[in-house]
PDB file of C-alpha atoms in Angstrom:
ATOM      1  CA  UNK A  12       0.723  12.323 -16.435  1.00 91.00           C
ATOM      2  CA  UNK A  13      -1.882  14.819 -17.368  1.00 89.00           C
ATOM      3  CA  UNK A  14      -0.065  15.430 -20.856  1.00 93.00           C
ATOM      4  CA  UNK A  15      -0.194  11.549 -21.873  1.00 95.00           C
ATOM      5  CA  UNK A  16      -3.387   9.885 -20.555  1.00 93.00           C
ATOM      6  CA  UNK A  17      -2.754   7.112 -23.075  1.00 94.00           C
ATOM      7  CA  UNK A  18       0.238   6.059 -20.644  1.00 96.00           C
ATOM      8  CA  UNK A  19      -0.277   4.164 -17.740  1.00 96.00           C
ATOM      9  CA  UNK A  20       1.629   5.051 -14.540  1.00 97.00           C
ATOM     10  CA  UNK A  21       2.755   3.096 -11.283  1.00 97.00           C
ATOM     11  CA  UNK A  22       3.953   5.179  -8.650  1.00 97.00           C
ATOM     12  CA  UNK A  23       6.000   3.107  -6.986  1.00 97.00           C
ATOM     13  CA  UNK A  24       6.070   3.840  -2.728  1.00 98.00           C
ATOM     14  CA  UNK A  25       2.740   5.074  -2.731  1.00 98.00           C
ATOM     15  CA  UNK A  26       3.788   7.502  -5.320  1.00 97.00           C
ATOM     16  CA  UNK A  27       6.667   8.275  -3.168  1.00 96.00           C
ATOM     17  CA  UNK A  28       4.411  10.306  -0.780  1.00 97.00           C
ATOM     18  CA  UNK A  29       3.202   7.722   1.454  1.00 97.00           C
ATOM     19  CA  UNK A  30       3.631  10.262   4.205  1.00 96.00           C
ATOM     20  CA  UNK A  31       1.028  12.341   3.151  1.00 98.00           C
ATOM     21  CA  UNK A  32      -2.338  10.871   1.828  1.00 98.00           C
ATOM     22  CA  UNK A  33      -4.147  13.753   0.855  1.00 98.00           C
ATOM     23  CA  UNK A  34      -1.347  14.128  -1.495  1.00 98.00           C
ATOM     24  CA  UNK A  35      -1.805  10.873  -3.078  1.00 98.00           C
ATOM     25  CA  UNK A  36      -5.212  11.198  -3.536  1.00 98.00           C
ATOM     26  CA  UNK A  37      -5.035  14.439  -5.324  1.00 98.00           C
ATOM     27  CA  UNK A  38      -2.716  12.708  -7.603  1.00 97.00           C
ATOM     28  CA  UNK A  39      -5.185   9.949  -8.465  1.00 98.00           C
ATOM     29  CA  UNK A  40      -7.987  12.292  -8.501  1.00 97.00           C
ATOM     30  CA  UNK A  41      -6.088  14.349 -11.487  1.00 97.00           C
ATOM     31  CA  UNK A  42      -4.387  11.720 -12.686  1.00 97.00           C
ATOM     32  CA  UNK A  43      -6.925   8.645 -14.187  1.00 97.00           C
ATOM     33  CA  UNK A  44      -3.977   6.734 -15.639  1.00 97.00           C
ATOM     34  CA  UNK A  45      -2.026   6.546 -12.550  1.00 98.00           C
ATOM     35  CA  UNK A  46      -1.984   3.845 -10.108  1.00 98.00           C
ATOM     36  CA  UNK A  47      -0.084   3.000  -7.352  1.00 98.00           C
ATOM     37  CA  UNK A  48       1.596   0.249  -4.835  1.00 98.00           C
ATOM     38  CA  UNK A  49       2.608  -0.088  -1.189  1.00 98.00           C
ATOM     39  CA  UNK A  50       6.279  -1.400  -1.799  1.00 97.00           C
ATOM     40  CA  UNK A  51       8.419  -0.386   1.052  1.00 94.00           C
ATOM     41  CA  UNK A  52       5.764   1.660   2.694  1.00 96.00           C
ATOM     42  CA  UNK A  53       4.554   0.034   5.188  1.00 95.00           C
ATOM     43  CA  UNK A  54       5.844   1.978   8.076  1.00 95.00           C
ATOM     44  CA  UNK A  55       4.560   5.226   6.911  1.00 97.00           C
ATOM     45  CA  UNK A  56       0.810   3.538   6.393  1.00 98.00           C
ATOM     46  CA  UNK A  57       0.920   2.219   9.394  1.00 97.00           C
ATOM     47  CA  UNK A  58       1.227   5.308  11.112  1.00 97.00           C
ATOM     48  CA  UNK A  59      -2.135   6.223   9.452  1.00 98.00           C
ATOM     49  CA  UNK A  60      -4.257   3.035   8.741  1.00 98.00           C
ATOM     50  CA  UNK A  61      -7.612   4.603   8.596  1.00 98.00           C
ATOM     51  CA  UNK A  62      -6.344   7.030   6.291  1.00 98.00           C
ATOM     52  CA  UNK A  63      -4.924   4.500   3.762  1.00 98.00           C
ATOM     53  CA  UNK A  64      -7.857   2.034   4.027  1.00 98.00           C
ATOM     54  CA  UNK A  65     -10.283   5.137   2.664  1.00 98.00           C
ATOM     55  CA  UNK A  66      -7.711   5.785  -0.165  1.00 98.00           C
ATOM     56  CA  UNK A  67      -8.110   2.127  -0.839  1.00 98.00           C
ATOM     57  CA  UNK A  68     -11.777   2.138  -0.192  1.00 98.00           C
ATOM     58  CA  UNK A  69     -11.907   5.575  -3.128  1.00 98.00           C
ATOM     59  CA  UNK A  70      -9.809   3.749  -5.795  1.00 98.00           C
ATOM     60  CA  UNK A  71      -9.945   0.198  -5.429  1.00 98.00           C
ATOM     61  CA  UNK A  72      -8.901  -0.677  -8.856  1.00 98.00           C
ATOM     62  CA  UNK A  73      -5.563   1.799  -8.577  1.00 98.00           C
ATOM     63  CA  UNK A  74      -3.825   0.342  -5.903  1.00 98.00           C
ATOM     64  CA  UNK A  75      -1.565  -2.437  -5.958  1.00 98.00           C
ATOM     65  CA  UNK A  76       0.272  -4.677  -3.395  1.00 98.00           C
ATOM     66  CA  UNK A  77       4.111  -4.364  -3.836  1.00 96.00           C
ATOM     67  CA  UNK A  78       7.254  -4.990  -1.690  1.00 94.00           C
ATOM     68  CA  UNK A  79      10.636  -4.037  -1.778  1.00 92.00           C
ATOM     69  CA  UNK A  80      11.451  -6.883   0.326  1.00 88.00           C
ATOM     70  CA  UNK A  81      14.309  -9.196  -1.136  1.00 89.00           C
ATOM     71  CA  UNK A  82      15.061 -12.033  -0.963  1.00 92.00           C
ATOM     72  CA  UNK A  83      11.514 -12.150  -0.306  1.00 93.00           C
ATOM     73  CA  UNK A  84      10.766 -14.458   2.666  1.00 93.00           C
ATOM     74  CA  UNK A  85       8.065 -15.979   4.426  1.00 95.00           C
ATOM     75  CA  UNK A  86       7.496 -13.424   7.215  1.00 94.00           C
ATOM     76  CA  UNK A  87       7.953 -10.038   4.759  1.00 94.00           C
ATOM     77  CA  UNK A  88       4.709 -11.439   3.127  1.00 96.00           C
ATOM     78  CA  UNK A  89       2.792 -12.418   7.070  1.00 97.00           C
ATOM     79  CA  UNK A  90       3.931  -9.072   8.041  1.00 96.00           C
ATOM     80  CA  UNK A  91       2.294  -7.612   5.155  1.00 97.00           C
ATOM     81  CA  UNK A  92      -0.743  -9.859   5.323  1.00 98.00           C
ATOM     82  CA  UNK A  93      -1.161  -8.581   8.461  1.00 98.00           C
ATOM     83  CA  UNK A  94      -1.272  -5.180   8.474  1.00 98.00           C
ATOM     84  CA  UNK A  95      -3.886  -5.220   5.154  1.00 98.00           C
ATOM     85  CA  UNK A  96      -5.842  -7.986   6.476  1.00 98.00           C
ATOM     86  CA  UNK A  97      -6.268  -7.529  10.638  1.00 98.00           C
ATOM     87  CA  UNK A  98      -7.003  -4.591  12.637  1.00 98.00           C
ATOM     88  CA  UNK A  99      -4.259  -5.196  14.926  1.00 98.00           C
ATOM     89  CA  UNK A 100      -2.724  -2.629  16.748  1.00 97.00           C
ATOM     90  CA  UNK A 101       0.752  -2.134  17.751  1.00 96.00           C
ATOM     91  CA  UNK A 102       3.136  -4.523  16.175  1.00 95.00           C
ATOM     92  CA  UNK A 103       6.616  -4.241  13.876  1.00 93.00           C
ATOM     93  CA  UNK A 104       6.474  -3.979  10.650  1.00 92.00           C
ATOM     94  CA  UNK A 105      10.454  -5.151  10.455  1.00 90.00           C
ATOM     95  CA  UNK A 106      10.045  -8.117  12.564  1.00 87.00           C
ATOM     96  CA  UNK A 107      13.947  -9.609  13.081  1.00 81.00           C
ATOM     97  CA  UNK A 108      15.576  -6.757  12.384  1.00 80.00           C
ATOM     98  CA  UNK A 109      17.169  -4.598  15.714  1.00 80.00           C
ATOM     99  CA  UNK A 110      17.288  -1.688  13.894  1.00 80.00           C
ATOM    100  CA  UNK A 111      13.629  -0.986  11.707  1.00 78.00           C
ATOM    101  CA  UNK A 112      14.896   0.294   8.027  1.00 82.00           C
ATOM    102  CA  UNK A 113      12.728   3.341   8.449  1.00 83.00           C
ATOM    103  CA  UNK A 114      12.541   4.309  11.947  1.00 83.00           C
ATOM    104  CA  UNK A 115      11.917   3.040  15.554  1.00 85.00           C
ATOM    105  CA  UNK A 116       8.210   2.774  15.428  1.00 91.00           C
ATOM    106  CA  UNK A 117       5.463   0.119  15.433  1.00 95.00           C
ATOM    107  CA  UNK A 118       2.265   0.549  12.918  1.00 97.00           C
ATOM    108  CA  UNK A 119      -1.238  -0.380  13.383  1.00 98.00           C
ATOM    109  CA  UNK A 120      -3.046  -2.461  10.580  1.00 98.00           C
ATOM    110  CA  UNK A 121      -5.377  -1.392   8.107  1.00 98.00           C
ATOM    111  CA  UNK A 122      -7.958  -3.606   8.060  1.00 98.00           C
ATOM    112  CA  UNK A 123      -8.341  -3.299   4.419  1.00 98.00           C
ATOM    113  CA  UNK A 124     -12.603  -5.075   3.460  1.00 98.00           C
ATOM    114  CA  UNK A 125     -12.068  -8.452   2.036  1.00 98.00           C
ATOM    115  CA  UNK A 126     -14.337  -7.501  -0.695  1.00 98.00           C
ATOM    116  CA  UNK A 127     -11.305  -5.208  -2.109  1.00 98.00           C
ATOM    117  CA  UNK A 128      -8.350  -7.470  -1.292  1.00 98.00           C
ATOM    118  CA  UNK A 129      -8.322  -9.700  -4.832  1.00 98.00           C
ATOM    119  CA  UNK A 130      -7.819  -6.471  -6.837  1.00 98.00           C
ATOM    120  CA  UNK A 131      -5.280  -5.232  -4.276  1.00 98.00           C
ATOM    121  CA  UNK A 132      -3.038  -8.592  -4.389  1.00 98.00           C
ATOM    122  CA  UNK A 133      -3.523  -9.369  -8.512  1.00 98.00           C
ATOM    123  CA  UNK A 134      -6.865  -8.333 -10.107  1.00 98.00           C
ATOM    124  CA  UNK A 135      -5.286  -4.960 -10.502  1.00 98.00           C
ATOM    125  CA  UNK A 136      -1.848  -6.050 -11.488  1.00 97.00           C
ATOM    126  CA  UNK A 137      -2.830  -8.125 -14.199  1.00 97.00           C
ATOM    127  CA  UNK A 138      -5.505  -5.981 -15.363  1.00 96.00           C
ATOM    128  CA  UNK A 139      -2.463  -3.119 -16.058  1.00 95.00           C
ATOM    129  CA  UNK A 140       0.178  -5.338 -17.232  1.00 93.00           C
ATOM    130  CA  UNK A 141      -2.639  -7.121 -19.418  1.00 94.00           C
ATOM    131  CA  UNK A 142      -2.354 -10.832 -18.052  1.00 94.00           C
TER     132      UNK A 142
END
């Protein structure tokens, strides 16, 4: 990324290190042209709320929302609504399925500010797809 800051990057599943933050944030501390989403992730960061919300809270304009759910249905986005909007603790982030895709866990929301959630759900989107 470092070699072409002209190109814009996505790193799709958190950058595909949702399980380790600090990680993530060293990549968007090198990398200016890299942003990322939070498609398919949500039982890794809900495992570690706080830490997510101060990612989002660093680089508000390089995170995007994103899910891998499909057909996408009414409760995917709830679920997700949930855990960015509500500091609820304790609840599934597979709701209807026996088996969780990622593990037998329940995550804890992130209670992202409602000052940043706009940019998280399009502002940042269409600002790097130029809508």
């Amino acid at each position: 990324m470092a070699a072409t800051p002209g190109t814009r990057y996505i790193g799709a599943h958190v950058g595909c290190a949702a399980e380790d933050l600090d990680r993530v944030e060293r990549l968007l501390e090198a990398s200016p042209n890299l942003s990322i989403d939070i498609a398919g992730r949500l039982a890794e960061l809900g495992r570690q709320p706080r830490r997510f919300r101060r990612l989002v809270e660093r680089f508000p304009e390089r995170v995007l929302f994103g899910t891998d759910a499909f057909p996408l249905e009414r409760q995917d986005l709830l679920t997700h609504f949930r855990f960015l909007e509500t500091d609820d603790e304790s609840f599934d982030y597979a709701p209807g399925d026996d088996i969780p895709p990622q593990g037998r866990w329940a995550i804890t929301a992130a209670d992202i500010p409602r000052r940043l959630l706009p940019a998280l759900y399009a502002d940042n989107a269409r600002r790097l797809l130029e809508l």
